[in-house]
Coordinates of C-alpha atoms in Angstrom, one line a residue:
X174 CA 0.0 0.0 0.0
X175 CA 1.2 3.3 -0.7
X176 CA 2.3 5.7 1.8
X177 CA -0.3 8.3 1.2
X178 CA -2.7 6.1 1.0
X179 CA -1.7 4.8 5.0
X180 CA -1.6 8.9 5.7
X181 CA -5.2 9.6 4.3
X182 CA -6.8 6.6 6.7
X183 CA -4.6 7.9 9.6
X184 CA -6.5 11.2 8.8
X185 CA -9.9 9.5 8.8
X186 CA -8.8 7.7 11.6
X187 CA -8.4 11.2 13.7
X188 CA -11.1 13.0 12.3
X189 CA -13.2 10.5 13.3
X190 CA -11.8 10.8 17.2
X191 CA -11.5 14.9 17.4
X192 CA -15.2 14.5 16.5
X193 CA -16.2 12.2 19.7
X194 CA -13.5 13.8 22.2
X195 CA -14.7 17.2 21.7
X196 CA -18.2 16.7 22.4
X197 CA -17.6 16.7 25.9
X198 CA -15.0 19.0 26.1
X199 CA -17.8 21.4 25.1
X200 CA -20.1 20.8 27.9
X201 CA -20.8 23.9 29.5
X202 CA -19.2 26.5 27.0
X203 CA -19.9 27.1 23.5
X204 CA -18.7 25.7 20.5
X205 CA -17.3 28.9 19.5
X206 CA -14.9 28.8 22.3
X207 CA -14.3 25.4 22.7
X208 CA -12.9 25.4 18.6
X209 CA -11.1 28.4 19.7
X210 CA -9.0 26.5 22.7
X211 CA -9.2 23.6 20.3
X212 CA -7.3 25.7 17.5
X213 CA -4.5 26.9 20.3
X214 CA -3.4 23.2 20.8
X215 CA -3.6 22.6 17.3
X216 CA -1.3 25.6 16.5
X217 CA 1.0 24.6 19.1
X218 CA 0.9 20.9 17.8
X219 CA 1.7 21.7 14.2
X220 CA 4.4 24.2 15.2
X221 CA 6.2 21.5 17.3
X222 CA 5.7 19.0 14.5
X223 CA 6.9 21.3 11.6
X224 CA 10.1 22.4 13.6
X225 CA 11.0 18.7 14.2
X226 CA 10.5 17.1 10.8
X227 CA 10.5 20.2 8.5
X228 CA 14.1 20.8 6.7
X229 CA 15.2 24.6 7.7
X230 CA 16.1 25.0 4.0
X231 CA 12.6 24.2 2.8
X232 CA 11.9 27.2 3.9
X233 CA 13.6 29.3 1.4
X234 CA 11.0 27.6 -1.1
X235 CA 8.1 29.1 0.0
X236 CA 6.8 31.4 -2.1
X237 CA 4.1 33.9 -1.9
X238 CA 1.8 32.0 -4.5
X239 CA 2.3 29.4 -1.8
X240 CA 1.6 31.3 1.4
X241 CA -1.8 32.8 -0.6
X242 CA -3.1 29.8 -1.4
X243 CA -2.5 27.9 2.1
X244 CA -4.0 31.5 3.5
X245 CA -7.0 30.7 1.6
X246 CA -7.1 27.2 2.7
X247 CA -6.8 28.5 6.4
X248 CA -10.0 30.6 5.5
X249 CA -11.8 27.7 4.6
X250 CA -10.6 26.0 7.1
X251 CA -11.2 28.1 10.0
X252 CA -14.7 28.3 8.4
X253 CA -15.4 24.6 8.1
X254 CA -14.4 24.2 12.2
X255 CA -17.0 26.9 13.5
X256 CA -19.7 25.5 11.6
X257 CA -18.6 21.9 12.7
X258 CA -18.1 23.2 16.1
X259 CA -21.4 24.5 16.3
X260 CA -23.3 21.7 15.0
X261 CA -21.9 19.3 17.3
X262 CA -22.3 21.6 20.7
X263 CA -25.8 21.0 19.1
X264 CA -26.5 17.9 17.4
X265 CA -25.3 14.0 17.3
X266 CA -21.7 13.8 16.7
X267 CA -22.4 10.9 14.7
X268 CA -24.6 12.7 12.2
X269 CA -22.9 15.9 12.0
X270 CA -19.7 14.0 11.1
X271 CA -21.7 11.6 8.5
X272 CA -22.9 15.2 6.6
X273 CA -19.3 16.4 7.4
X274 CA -18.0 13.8 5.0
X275 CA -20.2 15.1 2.1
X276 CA -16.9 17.2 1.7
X277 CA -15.7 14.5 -0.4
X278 CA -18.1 15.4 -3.1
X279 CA -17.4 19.0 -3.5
X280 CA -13.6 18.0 -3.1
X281 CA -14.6 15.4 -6.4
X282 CA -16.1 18.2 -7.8
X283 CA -13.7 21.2 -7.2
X284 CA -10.8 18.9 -8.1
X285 CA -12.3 18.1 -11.7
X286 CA -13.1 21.9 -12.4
X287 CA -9.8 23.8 -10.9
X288 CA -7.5 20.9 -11.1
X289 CA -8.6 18.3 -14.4
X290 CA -8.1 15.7 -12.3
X291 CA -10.2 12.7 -13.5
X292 CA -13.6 11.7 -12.5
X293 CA -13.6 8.3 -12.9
X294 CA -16.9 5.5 -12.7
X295 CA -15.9 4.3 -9.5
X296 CA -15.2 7.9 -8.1
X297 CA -19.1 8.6 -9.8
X298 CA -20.5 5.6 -8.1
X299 CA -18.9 6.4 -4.8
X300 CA -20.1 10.2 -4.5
X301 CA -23.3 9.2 -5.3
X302 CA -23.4 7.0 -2.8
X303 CA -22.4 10.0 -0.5
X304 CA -24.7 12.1 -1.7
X305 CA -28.0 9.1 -1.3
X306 CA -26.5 8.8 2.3
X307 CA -26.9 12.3 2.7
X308 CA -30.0 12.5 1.7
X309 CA -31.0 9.5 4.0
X310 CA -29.1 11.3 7.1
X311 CA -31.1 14.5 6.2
X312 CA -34.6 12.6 6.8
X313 CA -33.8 10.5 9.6

C-alpha cells in the first residue's frame, strides 16, 4: 500500500476521534470557544511537528503564491471548524460527522473543475453514494 494512501486513513482515523472527544469538552461552554482552545493546541501541535520534521532550508521555497493559497485554505478551514463546532455543541456527533463527509463530493467536484483531475466511474458511483447517504441522514 502506498504511503499516502496509510496517511489519508490515519487522517480518517483522527477526524473521526477529534469529532467524539470534543463533544464533551464542550459541555458547558460554547462551541465557538471550545474550537477556539481547540485551535491553540492545534497551532501549538503543528508548530512542534513542523520544527522537528521540516528541513530549515525548505523554507527558502516558500513562495508567496504558496503562502496565498494555504492562506486561503486556512480561510476555509477556519470556516469549516466553527460551523462543525457549532453543529456538534448541538446535534449527534455521529450525524454531524456523517454530513461532514459530504466534503468529499465538493472535493470530487472542485478537483475536476480547478484541477482536471479525473472523475472516474468508480469515483461517480462512490459520490453518489455520498450524496444518497446524505440525503437519508437529512430525513432520519
Amino acid at each position: 500500500m502506498e504511503r499516502w494512501v496509510v496517511y489519508a486513513f490515519l487522517s480518517m482515523l483522527f477526524a473521526g476521534v477529534t469529532a467524539v472527544i470534543a463533544k464533551p469538552g464542550l459541555s458547558g461552554i460554547s462551541g465557538d470557544l471550545g474550537m477556539a482552545v481547540r485551535t491553540c493546541f492545534v497551532f501549538v501541535f503543528v508548530l512542534l511537528f513542523a520544527a522537528a520534521v521540516v528541513p530549515a532550508r525548505e523554507l527558502q521555497a516558500l513562495t508567496a503564491s504558496n503562502i496565498a493559497w494555504l492562506a486561503g485554505s486556512a480561510v476555509a478551514t477556519a470556516l469549516s471548524w466553527i460551523f462543525y463546532y457549532k453543529a456538534i455543541k448541538e446535534g449527534q456527533v455521529s450525524t454531524v460527522a456523517l454530513i461532514d463527509k459530504g466534503s468529499v463530493v465538493i472535493a470530487l467536484l472542485l478537483g475536476w473543475l480547478f484541477l482536471q483531475e479525473a472523475i472516474t466511474p468508480a469515483k461517480l458511483l462512490g459520490g453518489g453514494f455520498i450524496v444518497v447517504g446524505l440525503l437519508v441522514i437529512a430525513r432520519g
